[in-house]
PDB file of C-alpha atoms in Angstrom:
ATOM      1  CA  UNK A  24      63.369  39.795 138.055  1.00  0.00           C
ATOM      2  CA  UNK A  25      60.111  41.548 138.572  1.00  0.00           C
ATOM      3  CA  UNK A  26      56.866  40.875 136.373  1.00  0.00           C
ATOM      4  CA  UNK A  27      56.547  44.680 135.956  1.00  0.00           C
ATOM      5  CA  UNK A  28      59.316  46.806 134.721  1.00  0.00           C
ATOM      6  CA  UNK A  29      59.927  50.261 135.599  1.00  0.00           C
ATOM      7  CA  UNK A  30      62.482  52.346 135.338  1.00  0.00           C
ATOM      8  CA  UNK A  31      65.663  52.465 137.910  1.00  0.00           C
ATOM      9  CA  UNK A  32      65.452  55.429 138.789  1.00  0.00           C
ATOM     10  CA  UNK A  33      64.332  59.090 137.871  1.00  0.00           C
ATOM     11  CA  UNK A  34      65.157  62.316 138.769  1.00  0.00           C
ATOM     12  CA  UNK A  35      63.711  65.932 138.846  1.00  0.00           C
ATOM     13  CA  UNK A  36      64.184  69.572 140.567  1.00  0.00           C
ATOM     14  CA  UNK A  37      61.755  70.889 142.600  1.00  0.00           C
ATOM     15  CA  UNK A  38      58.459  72.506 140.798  1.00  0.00           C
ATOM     16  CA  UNK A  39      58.837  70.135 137.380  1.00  0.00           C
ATOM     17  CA  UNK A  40      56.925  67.173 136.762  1.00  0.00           C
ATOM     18  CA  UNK A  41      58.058  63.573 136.491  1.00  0.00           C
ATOM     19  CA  UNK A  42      56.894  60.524 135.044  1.00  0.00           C
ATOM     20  CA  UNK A  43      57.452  56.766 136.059  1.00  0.00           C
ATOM     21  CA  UNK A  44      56.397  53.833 133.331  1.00  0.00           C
ATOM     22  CA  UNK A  45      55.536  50.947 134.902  1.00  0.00           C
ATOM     23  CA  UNK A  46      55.599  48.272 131.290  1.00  0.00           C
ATOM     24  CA  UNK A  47      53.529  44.686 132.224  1.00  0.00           C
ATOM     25  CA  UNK A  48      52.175  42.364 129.593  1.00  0.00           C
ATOM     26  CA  UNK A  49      47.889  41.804 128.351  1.00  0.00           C
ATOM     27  CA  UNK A  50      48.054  39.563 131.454  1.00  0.00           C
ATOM     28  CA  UNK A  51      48.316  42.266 133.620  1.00  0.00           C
ATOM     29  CA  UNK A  52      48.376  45.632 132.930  1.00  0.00           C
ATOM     30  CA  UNK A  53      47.043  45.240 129.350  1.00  0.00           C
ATOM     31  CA  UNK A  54      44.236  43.399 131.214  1.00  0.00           C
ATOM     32  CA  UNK A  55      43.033  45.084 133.964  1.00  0.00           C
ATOM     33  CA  UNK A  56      42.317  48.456 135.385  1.00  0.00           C
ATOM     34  CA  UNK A  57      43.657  47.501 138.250  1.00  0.00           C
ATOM     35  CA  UNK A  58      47.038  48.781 138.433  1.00  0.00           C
ATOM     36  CA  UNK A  59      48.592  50.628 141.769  1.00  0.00           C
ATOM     37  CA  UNK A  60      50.825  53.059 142.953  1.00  0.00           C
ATOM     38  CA  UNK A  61      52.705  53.106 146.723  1.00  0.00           C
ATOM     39  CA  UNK A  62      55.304  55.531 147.704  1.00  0.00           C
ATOM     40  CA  UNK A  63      57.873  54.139 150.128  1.00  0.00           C
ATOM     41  CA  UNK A  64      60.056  56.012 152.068  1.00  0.00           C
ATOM     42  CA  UNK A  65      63.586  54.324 153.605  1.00  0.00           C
ATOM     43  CA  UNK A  66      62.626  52.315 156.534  1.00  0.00           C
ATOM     44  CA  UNK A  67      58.868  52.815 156.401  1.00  0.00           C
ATOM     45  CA  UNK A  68      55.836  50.914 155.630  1.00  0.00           C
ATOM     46  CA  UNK A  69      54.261  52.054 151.620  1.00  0.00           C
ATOM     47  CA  UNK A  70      52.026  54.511 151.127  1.00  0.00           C
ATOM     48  CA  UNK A  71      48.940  54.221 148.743  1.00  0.00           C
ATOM     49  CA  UNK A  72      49.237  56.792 146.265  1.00  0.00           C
ATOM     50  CA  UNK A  73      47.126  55.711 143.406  1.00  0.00           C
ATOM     51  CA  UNK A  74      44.187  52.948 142.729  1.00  0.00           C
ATOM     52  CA  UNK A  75      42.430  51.935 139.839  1.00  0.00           C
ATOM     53  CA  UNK A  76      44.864  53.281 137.621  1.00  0.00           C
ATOM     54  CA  UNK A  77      43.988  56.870 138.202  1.00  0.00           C
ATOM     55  CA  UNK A  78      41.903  57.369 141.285  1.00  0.00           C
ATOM     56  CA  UNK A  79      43.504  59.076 144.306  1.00  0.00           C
ATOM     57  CA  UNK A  80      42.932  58.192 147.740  1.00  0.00           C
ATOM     58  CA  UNK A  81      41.782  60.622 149.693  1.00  0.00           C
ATOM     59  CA  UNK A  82      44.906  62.778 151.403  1.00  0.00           C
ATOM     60  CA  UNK A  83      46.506  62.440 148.753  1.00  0.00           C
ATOM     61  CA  UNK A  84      47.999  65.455 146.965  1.00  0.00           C
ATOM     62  CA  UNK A  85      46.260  66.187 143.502  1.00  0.00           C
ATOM     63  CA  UNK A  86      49.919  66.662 142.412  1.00  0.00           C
ATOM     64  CA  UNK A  87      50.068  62.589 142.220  1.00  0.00           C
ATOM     65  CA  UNK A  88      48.240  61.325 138.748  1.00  0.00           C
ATOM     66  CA  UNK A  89      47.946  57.998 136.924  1.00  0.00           C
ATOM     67  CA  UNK A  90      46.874  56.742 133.557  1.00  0.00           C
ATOM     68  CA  UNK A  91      47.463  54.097 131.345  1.00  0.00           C
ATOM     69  CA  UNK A  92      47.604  53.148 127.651  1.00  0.00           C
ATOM     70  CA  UNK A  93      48.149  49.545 126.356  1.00  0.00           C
ATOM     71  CA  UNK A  94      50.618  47.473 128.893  1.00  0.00           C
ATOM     72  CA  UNK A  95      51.799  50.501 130.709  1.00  0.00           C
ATOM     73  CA  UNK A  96      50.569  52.732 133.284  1.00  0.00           C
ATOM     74  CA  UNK A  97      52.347  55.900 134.251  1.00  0.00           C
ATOM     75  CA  UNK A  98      53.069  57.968 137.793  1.00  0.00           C
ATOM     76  CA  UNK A  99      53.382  61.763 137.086  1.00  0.00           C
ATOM     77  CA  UNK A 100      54.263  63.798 140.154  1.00  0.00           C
ATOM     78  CA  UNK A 101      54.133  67.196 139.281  1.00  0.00           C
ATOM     79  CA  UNK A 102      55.229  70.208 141.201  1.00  0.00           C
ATOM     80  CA  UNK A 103      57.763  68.257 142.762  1.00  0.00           C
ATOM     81  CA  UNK A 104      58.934  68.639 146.286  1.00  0.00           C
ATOM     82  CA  UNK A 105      61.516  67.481 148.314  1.00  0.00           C
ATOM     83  CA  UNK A 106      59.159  65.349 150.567  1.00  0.00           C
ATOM     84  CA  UNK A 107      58.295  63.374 146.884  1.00  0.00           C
ATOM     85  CA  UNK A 108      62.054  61.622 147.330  1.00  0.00           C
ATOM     86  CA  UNK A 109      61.230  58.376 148.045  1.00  0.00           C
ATOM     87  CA  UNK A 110      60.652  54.859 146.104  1.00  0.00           C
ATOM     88  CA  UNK A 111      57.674  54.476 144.124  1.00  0.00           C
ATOM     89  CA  UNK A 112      56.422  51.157 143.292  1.00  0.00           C
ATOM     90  CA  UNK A 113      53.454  49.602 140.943  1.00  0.00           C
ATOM     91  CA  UNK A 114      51.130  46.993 141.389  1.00  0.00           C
ATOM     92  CA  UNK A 115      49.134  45.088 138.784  1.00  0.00           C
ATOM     93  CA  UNK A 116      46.155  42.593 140.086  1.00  0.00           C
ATOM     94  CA  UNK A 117      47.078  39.624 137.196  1.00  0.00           C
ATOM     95  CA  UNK A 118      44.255  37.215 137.192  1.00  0.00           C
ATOM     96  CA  UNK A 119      42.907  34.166 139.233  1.00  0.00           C
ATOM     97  CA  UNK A 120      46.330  32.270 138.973  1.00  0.00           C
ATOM     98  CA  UNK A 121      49.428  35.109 139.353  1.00  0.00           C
ATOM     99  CA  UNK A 122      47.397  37.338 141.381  1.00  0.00           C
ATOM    100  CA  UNK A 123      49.265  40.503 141.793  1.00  0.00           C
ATOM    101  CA  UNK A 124      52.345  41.542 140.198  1.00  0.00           C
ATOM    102  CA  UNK A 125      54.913  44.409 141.069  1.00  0.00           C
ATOM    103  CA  UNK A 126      57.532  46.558 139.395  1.00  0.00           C
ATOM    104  CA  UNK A 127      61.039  46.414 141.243  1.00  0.00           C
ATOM    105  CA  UNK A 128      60.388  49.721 142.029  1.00  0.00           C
ATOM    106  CA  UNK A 129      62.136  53.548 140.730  1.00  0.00           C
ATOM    107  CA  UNK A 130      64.144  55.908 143.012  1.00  0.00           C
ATOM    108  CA  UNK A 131      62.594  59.267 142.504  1.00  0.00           C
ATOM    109  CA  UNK A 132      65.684  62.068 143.729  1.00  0.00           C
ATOM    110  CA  UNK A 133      64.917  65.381 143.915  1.00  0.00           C
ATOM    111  CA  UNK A 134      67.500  67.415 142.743  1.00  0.00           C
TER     112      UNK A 134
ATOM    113  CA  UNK B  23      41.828  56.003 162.717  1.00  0.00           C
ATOM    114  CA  UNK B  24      42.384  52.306 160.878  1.00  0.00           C
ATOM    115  CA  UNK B  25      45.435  50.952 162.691  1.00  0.00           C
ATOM    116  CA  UNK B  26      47.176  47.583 161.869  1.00  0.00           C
ATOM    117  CA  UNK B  27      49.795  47.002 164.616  1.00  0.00           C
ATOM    118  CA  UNK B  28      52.241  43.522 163.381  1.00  0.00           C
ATOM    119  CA  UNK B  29      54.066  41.556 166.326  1.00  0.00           C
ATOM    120  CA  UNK B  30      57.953  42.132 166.751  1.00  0.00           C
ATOM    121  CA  UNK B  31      61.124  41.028 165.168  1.00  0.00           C
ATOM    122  CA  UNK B  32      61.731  37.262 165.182  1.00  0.00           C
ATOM    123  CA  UNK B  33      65.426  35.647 164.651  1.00  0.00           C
ATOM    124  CA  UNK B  34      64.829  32.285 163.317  1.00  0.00           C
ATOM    125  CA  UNK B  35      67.051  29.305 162.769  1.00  0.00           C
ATOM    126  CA  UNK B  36      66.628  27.771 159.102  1.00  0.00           C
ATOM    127  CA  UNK B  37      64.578  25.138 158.419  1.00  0.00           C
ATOM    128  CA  UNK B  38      62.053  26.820 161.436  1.00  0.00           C
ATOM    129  CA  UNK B  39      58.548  28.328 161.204  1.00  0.00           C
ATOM    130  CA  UNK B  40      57.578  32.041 162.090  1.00  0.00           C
ATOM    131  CA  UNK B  41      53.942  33.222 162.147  1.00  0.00           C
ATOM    132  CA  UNK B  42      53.451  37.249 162.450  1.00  0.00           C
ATOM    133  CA  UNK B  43      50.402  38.569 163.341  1.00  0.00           C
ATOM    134  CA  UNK B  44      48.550  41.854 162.204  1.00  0.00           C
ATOM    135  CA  UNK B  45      45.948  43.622 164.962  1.00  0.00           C
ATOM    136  CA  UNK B  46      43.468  45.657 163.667  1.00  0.00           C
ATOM    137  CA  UNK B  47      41.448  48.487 164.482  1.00  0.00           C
ATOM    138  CA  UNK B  48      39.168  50.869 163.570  1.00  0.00           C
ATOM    139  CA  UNK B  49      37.286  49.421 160.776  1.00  0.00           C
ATOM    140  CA  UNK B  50      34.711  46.177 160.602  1.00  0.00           C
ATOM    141  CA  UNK B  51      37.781  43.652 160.268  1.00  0.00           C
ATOM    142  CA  UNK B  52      35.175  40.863 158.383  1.00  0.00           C
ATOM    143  CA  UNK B  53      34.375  43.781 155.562  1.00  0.00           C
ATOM    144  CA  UNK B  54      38.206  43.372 153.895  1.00  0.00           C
ATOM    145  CA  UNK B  55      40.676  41.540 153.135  1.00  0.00           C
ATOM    146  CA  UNK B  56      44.259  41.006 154.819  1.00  0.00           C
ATOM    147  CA  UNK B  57      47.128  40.602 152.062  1.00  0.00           C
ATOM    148  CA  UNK B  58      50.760  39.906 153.303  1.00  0.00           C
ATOM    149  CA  UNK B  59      53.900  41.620 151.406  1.00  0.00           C
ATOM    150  CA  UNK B  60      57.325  41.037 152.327  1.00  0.00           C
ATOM    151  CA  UNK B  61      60.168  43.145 151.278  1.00  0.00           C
ATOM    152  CA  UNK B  62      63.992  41.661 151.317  1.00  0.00           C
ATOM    153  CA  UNK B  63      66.539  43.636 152.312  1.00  0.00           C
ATOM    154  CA  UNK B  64      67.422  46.220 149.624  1.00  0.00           C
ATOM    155  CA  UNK B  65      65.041  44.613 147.662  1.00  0.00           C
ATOM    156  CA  UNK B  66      61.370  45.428 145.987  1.00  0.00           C
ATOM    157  CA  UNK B  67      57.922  44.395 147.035  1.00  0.00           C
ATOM    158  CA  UNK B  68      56.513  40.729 147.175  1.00  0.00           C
ATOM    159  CA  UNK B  69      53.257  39.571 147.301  1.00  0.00           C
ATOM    160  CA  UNK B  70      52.303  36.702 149.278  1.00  0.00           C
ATOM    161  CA  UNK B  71      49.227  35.885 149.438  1.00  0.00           C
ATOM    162  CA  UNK B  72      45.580  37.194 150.859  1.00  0.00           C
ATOM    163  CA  UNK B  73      43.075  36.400 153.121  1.00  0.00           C
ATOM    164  CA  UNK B  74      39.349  36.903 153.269  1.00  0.00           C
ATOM    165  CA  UNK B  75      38.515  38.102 156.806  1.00  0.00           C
ATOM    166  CA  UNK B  76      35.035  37.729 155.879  1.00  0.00           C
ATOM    167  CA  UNK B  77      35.047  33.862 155.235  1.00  0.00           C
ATOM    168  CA  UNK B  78      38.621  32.919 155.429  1.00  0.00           C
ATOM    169  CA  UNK B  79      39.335  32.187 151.932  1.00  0.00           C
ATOM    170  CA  UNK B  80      42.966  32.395 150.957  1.00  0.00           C
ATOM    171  CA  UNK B  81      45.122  33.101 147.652  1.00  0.00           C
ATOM    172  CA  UNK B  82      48.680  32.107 147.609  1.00  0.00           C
ATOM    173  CA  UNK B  83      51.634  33.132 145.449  1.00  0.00           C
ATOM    174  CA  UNK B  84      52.889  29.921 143.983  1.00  0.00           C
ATOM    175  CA  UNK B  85      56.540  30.101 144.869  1.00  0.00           C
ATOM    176  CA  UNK B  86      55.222  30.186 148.473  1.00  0.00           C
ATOM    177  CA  UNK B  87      52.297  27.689 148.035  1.00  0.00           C
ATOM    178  CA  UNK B  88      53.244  24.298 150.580  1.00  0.00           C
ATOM    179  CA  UNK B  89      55.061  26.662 152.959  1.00  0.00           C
ATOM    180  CA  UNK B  90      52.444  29.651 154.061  1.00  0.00           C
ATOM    181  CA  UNK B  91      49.559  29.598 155.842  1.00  0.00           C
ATOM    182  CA  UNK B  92      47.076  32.843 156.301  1.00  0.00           C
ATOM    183  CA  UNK B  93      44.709  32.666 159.185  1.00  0.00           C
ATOM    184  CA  UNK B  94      42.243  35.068 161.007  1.00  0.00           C
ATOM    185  CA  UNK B  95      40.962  35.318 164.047  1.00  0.00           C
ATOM    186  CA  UNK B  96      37.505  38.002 164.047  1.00  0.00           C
ATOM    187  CA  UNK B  97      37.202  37.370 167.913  1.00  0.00           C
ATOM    188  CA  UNK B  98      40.033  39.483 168.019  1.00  0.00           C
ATOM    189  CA  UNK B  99      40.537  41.083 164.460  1.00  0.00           C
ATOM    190  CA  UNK B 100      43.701  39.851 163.952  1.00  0.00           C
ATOM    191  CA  UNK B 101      45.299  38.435 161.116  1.00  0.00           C
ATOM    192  CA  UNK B 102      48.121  35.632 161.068  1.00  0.00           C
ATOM    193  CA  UNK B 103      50.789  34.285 158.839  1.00  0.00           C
ATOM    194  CA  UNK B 104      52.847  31.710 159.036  1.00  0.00           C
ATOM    195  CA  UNK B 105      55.858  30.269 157.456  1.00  0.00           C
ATOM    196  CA  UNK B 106      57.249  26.957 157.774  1.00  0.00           C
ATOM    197  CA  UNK B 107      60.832  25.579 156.119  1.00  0.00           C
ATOM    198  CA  UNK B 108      62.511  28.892 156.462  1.00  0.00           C
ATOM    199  CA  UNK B 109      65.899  29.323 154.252  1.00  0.00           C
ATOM    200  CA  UNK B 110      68.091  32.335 154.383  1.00  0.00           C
ATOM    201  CA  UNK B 111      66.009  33.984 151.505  1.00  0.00           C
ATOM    202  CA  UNK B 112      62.866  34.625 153.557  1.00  0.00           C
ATOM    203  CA  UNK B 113      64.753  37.240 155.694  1.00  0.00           C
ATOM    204  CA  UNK B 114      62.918  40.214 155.006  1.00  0.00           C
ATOM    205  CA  UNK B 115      60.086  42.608 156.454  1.00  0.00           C
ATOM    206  CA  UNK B 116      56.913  41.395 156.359  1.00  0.00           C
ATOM    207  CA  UNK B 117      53.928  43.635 156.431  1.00  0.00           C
ATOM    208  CA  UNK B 118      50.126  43.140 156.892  1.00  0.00           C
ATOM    209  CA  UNK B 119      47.945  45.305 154.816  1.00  0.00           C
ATOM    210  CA  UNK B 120      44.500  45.679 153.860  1.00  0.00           C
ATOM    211  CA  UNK B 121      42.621  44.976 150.629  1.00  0.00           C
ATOM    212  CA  UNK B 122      40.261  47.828 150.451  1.00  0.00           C
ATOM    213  CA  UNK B 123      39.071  47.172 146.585  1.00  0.00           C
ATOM    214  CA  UNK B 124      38.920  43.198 147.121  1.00  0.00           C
ATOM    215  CA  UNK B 125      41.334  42.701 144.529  1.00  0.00           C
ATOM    216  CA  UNK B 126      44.871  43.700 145.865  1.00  0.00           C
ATOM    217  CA  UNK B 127      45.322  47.715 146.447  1.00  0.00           C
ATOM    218  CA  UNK B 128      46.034  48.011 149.907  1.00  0.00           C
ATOM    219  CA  UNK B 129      44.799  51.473 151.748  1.00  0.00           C
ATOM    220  CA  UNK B 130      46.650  50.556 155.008  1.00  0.00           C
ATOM    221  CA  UNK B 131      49.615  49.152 156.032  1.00  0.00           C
ATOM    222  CA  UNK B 132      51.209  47.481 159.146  1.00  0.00           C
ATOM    223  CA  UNK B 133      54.202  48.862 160.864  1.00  0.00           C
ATOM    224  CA  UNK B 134      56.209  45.659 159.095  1.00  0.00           C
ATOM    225  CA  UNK B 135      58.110  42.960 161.646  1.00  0.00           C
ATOM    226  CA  UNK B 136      61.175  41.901 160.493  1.00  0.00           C
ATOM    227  CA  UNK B 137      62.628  38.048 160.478  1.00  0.00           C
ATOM    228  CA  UNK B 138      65.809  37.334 160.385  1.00  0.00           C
ATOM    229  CA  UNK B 139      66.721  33.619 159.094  1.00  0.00           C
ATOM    230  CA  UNK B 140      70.500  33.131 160.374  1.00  0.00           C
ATOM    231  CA  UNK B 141      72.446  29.738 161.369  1.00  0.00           C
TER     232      UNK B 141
END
């Protein structure tokens, strides 16, 4: 069981906007604005997408935003294309003793 | 361009030790950090721990505390992990990455080297 939850999986047509929760505790996400996002596609190695919460590395499309409000931070991918399919994971630095904490990750289909 | 390039696939018998290595280039390797992430098969991300390059300083994840060790070697920017007592359950891929932000978000990744645990 992960320390983060997010949602299965998610779904969307190409051109609308999606949104992934990613729900920790004040430990963690409540905590810090630390949280991050990393797109995975099968068989590769993840893919920084978001830092900080909401800052966007660069070469990254502006279509890729972040934010957070209490214990959970949110992934909104809008204009969706079919390159977006992939797995999209969050990250949480958790203090001195935990560390870092993930979600177990949502499978973002484009329809 | 930043590169980290990870050793090949190991097939290990349980109870064995692996240690992977991660070769970097194209940044000062002593300015960041190395973390180490494994991934199960079918499974989600796992941290396991971090290494200054700088000064060598470590963090562990608990569950793995006793049975990894994170080394680096700035003579030839490379970054090492080893694990001892290996059970079925550590199959996975393991990948290198580094801590940009100095407090676990990772701008580059390795290629990942898979280990295989199997009797």
């Amino acid at each position: 069981q992960s320390a983060l939850t997010q949602p299965a999986s998610v779904s969307g047509s190409p051109g609308q906007s999606i949104t992934i929760s990613c729900t920790g505790t004040s430990s963690d996400v409540g905590s810090y604005n630390l949280v991050s996002w990393y797109q995975q596609h099968p068989g590769k190695a993840p893919k920084l997408m978001i830092y900080e919460v909401s800052k966007r590395p660069s070469g990254v499309s502006n279509r890729f935003s972040g934010s957070k409000s209490g214990n959970t931070a949110s992934l909104t991918i809008s204009g969706l294309q079919a390159e977006d399919e992939a797995d999209y994971y969050c990250c949480s630095y958790a203090g001195s003793s935990t560390h870092v904490v993930f979600g177990g990750g949502t499978k973002l289909t484009v329809l | 361009q930043v590169q980290l390039v990870q050793s090949g696939a190991e097939v290990k018998k349980p109870g064995a030790s692996v240690k992977v290595s991660c070769k970097a280039s194209g940044y000062t390797f002593t300015s960041y950090g190395i973390s180490w992430v494994r991934q199960a098969p079918g499974q989600g991300l796992e941290w396991m721990g971090w290494i200054s390059a700088y000064n060598g300083n470590t963090n562990y994840a608990q569950k793995l505390q006793g049975r990894v060790t994170m080394t680096t070697d700035t003579s030839t920017s490379t970054a090492y992990m080893e694990l001892r007592s290996l059970r079925s359950d550590d199959t996975a891929v393991y990948y290198c990455a580094r801590d940009f932000t100095m407090v676990q978000e990772w701008d580059y990744w390795g290629q990942g080297t898979l280990v295989t645990v199997s009797s």
